[in-house]
Amino acid sequence: MPAGSFTADITAIRERARQKMEEGPVTGSYGKDPKEVVAVLNEVVATEVVCWMRYTRHAISATGINRAQVAGELITTYQEIIRWMGDGDPTTRRLLEDILADEEEHADDLVDLLAT
């Protein structure tokens, strides 16, 4: 084989891939308790559903709730969860940061709607 050429041991690559698959999706370097992260994310989903239901009901009745305040509380919740995630789960943290950006945009839209 000429110097500087690349060869791949397909058998070894397949074996390493099988080992990694058997280890599962959570590696030893994961910085959070997976069950706790799932519980927090389930709370986020439940909060989103409740907020959506409130927004819908109050948009129809147009009385009773300060929608900008509810949106602000939801944004604060996301910010707290993102801080809690820290570097322990950067992928989930980035996902939540994207959701937070959307929520902030929605809050701005609500403020604009209420001002008109």
Coordinates of N, CA and C in Angstrom, one line a residue:
M1 N 0.8 -1.2 0.0 CA 0.0 0.0 0.0 C 0.9 1.2 0.0
P2 N 0.6 2.2 -0.9 CA 1.4 3.4 -0.9 C 1.3 4.3 0.3
A3 N 2.4 5.0 0.7 CA 2.4 5.8 1.9 C 1.4 6.9 1.7
G4 N 0.7 7.3 2.8 CA -0.3 8.3 2.7 C -1.6 7.9 2.2
S5 N -1.8 6.7 1.9 CA -3.2 6.2 1.4 C -4.0 5.9 2.6
F6 N -5.3 5.9 2.3 CA -6.3 5.6 3.4 C -7.0 4.3 3.1
T7 N -7.0 3.5 4.2 CA -7.8 2.2 4.1 C -8.7 2.2 5.3
A8 N -9.8 1.6 5.1 CA -10.8 1.4 6.1 C -11.1 0.0 6.4
D9 N -11.0 -0.4 7.6 CA -11.4 -1.7 8.0 C -12.9 -1.8 8.3
I10 N -13.6 -2.1 7.3 CA -15.1 -2.1 7.4 C -15.6 -3.0 8.5
T11 N -15.0 -4.1 8.7 CA -15.4 -5.0 9.8 C -15.2 -4.3 11.2
A12 N -14.1 -3.6 11.4 CA -13.9 -2.9 12.6 C -14.8 -1.8 12.8
I13 N -15.1 -1.1 11.7 CA -16.1 0.1 11.8 C -17.4 -0.4 12.1
R14 N -17.9 -1.5 11.5 CA -19.2 -2.1 11.8 C -19.3 -2.6 13.3
E15 N -18.2 -3.2 13.8 CA -18.2 -3.6 15.2 C -18.3 -2.5 16.1
R16 N -17.5 -1.4 15.9 CA -17.6 -0.2 16.8 C -19.0 0.4 16.7
A17 N -19.6 0.4 15.5 CA -21.0 1.0 15.4 C -22.0 0.1 16.2
R18 N -21.8 -1.2 16.1 CA -22.7 -2.1 16.9 C -22.6 -1.8 18.4
Q19 N -21.3 -1.7 18.9 CA -21.1 -1.4 20.3 C -21.7 -0.1 20.7
K20 N -21.6 0.9 19.9 CA -22.2 2.2 20.2 C -23.7 2.1 20.3
M21 N -24.3 1.4 19.4 CA -25.7 1.2 19.3 C -26.2 0.5 20.6
E22 N -25.5 -0.5 21.0 CA -25.8 -1.3 22.2 C -25.7 -0.4 23.5
E23 N -24.8 0.6 23.5 CA -24.7 1.5 24.6 C -25.9 2.4 24.8
G24 N -26.7 2.6 23.7 CA -27.9 3.4 23.7 C -27.6 4.9 23.5
P25 N -28.6 5.7 23.4 CA -28.5 7.1 23.1 C -27.8 8.0 24.1
V26 N -27.8 7.6 25.4 CA -27.3 8.4 26.5 C -25.9 7.8 26.8
T27 N -24.9 8.7 26.5 CA -23.5 8.3 26.8 C -23.1 8.6 28.2
G28 N -21.9 8.2 28.6 CA -21.4 8.4 29.9 C -21.1 9.9 30.1
S29 N -20.9 10.7 29.1 CA -20.6 12.1 29.3 C -21.8 13.0 29.4
Y30 N -23.0 12.4 29.3 CA -24.3 13.1 29.4 C -24.3 13.7 30.8
G31 N -24.6 15.0 30.9 CA -24.5 15.7 32.2 C -25.8 15.8 33.0
K32 N -26.8 15.2 32.6 CA -28.1 15.3 33.3 C -28.7 13.9 33.5
D33 N -29.6 13.9 34.5 CA -30.4 12.6 34.7 C -31.5 12.5 33.6
P34 N -31.4 11.6 32.7 CA -32.4 11.5 31.6 C -33.8 11.5 32.1
K35 N -34.1 10.8 33.2 CA -35.5 10.8 33.7 C -36.0 12.1 34.1
E36 N -35.1 12.9 34.8 CA -35.4 14.2 35.2 C -35.6 15.2 34.0
V37 N -34.8 15.0 33.0 CA -34.9 15.8 31.8 C -36.3 15.5 31.1
V38 N -36.6 14.3 31.0 CA -37.9 13.9 30.4 C -39.1 14.4 31.2
A39 N -39.0 14.4 32.5 CA -40.0 14.9 33.4 C -40.2 16.4 33.1
V40 N -39.1 17.2 33.1 CA -39.1 18.6 32.8 C -39.7 18.9 31.5
L41 N -39.3 18.2 30.4 CA -39.8 18.4 29.1 C -41.3 18.0 29.0
N42 N -41.8 17.0 29.8 CA -43.2 16.7 29.8 C -44.0 17.8 30.4
E43 N -43.4 18.5 31.5 CA -44.1 19.7 32.1 C -44.2 20.8 31.1
V44 N -43.1 21.0 30.2 CA -43.1 22.0 29.2 C -44.3 21.7 28.2
V45 N -44.4 20.5 27.8 CA -45.5 20.2 26.9 C -46.8 20.4 27.5
A46 N -47.0 20.0 28.7 CA -48.3 20.3 29.4 C -48.6 21.7 29.6
T47 N -47.6 22.5 29.9 CA -47.7 24.0 30.0 C -48.1 24.6 28.6
E48 N -47.5 24.1 27.6 CA -47.8 24.6 26.2 C -49.3 24.3 25.9
V49 N -49.7 23.1 26.2 CA -51.1 22.8 25.9 C -52.1 23.6 26.7
V50 N -51.8 23.8 28.0 CA -52.7 24.6 28.8 C -52.7 26.1 28.3
C51 N -51.5 26.6 28.0 CA -51.5 28.0 27.5 C -52.3 28.1 26.2
W52 N -52.1 27.2 25.3 CA -52.8 27.2 24.0 C -54.3 27.2 24.3
M53 N -54.8 26.4 25.2 CA -56.2 26.3 25.5 C -56.7 27.6 26.1
R54 N -55.9 28.2 27.0 CA -56.3 29.5 27.5 C -56.3 30.6 26.5
Y55 N -55.3 30.7 25.6 CA -55.3 31.7 24.5 C -56.5 31.5 23.7
T56 N -56.8 30.3 23.3 CA -58.0 30.1 22.4 C -59.3 30.5 23.1
R57 N -59.5 30.1 24.4 CA -60.7 30.4 25.1 C -60.8 32.0 25.2
H58 N -59.7 32.6 25.6 CA -59.8 34.0 25.8 C -59.8 34.8 24.6
A59 N -59.3 34.3 23.5 CA -59.4 35.0 22.2 C -60.8 35.0 21.8
I60 N -61.5 33.9 22.1 CA -63.0 33.8 21.7 C -63.8 34.7 22.6
S61 N -63.6 34.7 23.9 CA -64.4 35.5 24.8 C -63.9 36.9 24.9
A62 N -62.6 37.1 24.7 CA -61.9 38.4 24.7 C -62.1 39.1 26.1
T63 N -62.1 38.3 27.2 CA -62.2 38.9 28.5 C -61.4 38.1 29.5
G64 N -61.1 38.8 30.6 CA -60.6 38.1 31.8 C -59.1 37.9 31.9
I65 N -58.3 37.6 30.9 CA -56.9 37.3 31.2 C -56.0 38.3 30.5
N66 N -54.9 38.6 31.1 CA -53.9 39.4 30.5 C -53.0 38.5 29.8
R67 N -53.2 38.4 28.4 CA -52.5 37.4 27.6 C -51.0 37.7 27.6
A68 N -50.6 39.0 27.6 CA -49.2 39.4 27.6 C -48.5 38.9 28.9
Q69 N -49.2 38.9 30.0 CA -48.6 38.5 31.3 C -48.4 37.0 31.2
V70 N -49.4 36.2 30.7 CA -49.2 34.7 30.6 C -48.0 34.4 29.7
A71 N -47.9 35.1 28.5 CA -46.8 34.9 27.6 C -45.5 35.2 28.3
G72 N -45.4 36.2 29.1 CA -44.2 36.6 29.8 C -43.8 35.5 30.9
E73 N -44.8 35.0 31.5 CA -44.6 33.9 32.5 C -44.0 32.7 31.8
L74 N -44.5 32.3 30.6 CA -44.1 31.2 29.9 C -42.6 31.4 29.4
I75 N -42.3 32.6 29.0 CA -40.9 32.9 28.6 C -40.0 32.8 29.7
T76 N -40.4 33.3 30.9 CA -39.6 33.1 32.1 C -39.3 31.6 32.4
T77 N -40.3 30.8 32.3 CA -40.2 29.4 32.5 C -39.2 28.8 31.6
Y78 N -39.3 29.1 30.3 CA -38.3 28.6 29.4 C -36.9 29.0 29.7
Q79 N -36.7 30.3 30.1 CA -35.4 30.8 30.5 C -34.8 30.0 31.7
E80 N -35.7 29.7 32.6 CA -35.2 29.0 33.8 C -34.8 27.6 33.4
I81 N -35.6 26.9 32.6 CA -35.2 25.6 32.2 C -33.9 25.6 31.4
I82 N -33.7 26.5 30.5 CA -32.5 26.6 29.7 C -31.3 26.8 30.7
R83 N -31.4 27.7 31.7 CA -30.3 27.8 32.6 C -30.1 26.5 33.4
W84 N -31.1 25.8 33.8 CA -31.0 24.5 34.5 C -30.3 23.5 33.6
M85 N -30.6 23.5 32.3 CA -30.0 22.5 31.4 C -28.5 22.8 31.3
G86 N -28.1 24.0 31.2 CA -26.7 24.4 31.2 C -26.0 23.6 30.1
D87 N -24.8 23.1 30.4 CA -24.0 22.3 29.5 C -24.3 20.8 29.6
G88 N -25.2 20.5 30.5 CA -25.5 19.1 30.7 C -26.2 18.4 29.5
D89 N -26.9 19.2 28.7 CA -27.6 18.6 27.6 C -27.7 19.7 26.5
P90 N -26.6 20.0 25.8 CA -26.6 21.1 24.9 C -27.6 21.0 23.8
T91 N -27.9 19.8 23.3 CA -28.8 19.6 22.2 C -30.2 20.1 22.6
T92 N -30.7 19.6 23.8 CA -32.0 19.9 24.3 C -32.1 21.4 24.6
R93 N -31.0 21.9 25.2 CA -30.9 23.4 25.5 C -31.1 24.2 24.2
R94 N -30.4 23.8 23.1 CA -30.6 24.6 21.9 C -32.0 24.5 21.4
L95 N -32.6 23.3 21.5 CA -34.0 23.2 21.1 C -34.9 24.1 21.8
L96 N -34.7 24.2 23.2 CA -35.5 25.0 24.0 C -35.2 26.5 23.7
E97 N -34.0 26.8 23.4 CA -33.6 28.2 23.0 C -34.4 28.6 21.7
D98 N -34.5 27.7 20.8 CA -35.3 28.0 19.6 C -36.8 28.2 19.9
I99 N -37.3 27.3 20.8 CA -38.7 27.5 21.2 C -38.9 28.8 21.9
L100 N -37.9 29.2 22.8 CA -38.0 30.4 23.5 C -38.0 31.6 22.5
A101 N -37.2 31.6 21.5 CA -37.3 32.6 20.5 C -38.6 32.8 19.8
D102 N -39.3 31.6 19.5 CA -40.6 31.6 19.0 C -41.6 32.2 20.0
E103 N -41.5 31.9 21.3 CA -42.4 32.4 22.3 C -42.2 33.9 22.5
E104 N -41.0 34.4 22.4 CA -40.8 35.8 22.5 C -41.4 36.5 21.4
E105 N -41.3 36.0 20.2 CA -42.0 36.6 19.0 C -43.5 36.6 19.2
H106 N -44.1 35.5 19.7 CA -45.5 35.4 20.0 C -45.9 36.5 21.0
A107 N -45.1 36.6 22.0 CA -45.4 37.6 23.0 C -45.4 39.0 22.4
D108 N -44.5 39.3 21.6 CA -44.4 40.6 20.9 C -45.7 40.8 20.0
D109 N -46.1 39.8 19.4 CA -47.3 39.8 18.5 C -48.5 40.1 19.4
L110 N -48.6 39.5 20.6 CA -49.7 39.7 21.5 C -49.7 41.2 22.0
V111 N -48.6 41.7 22.3 CA -48.5 43.1 22.8 C -49.0 44.0 21.7
D112 N -48.5 43.7 20.5 CA -49.0 44.6 19.3 C -50.5 44.5 19.1
L113 N -51.0 43.3 19.2 CA -52.5 43.1 19.1 C -53.3 43.8 20.2
L114 N -52.8 43.8 21.4 CA -53.5 44.4 22.5 C -53.4 45.9 22.4
A115 N -52.3 46.4 21.8 CA -52.2 47.9 21.7 C -53.0 48.5 20.6
T116 N -53.6 47.7 19.7 CA -54.4 48.2 18.6 C -55.8 48.4 19.0

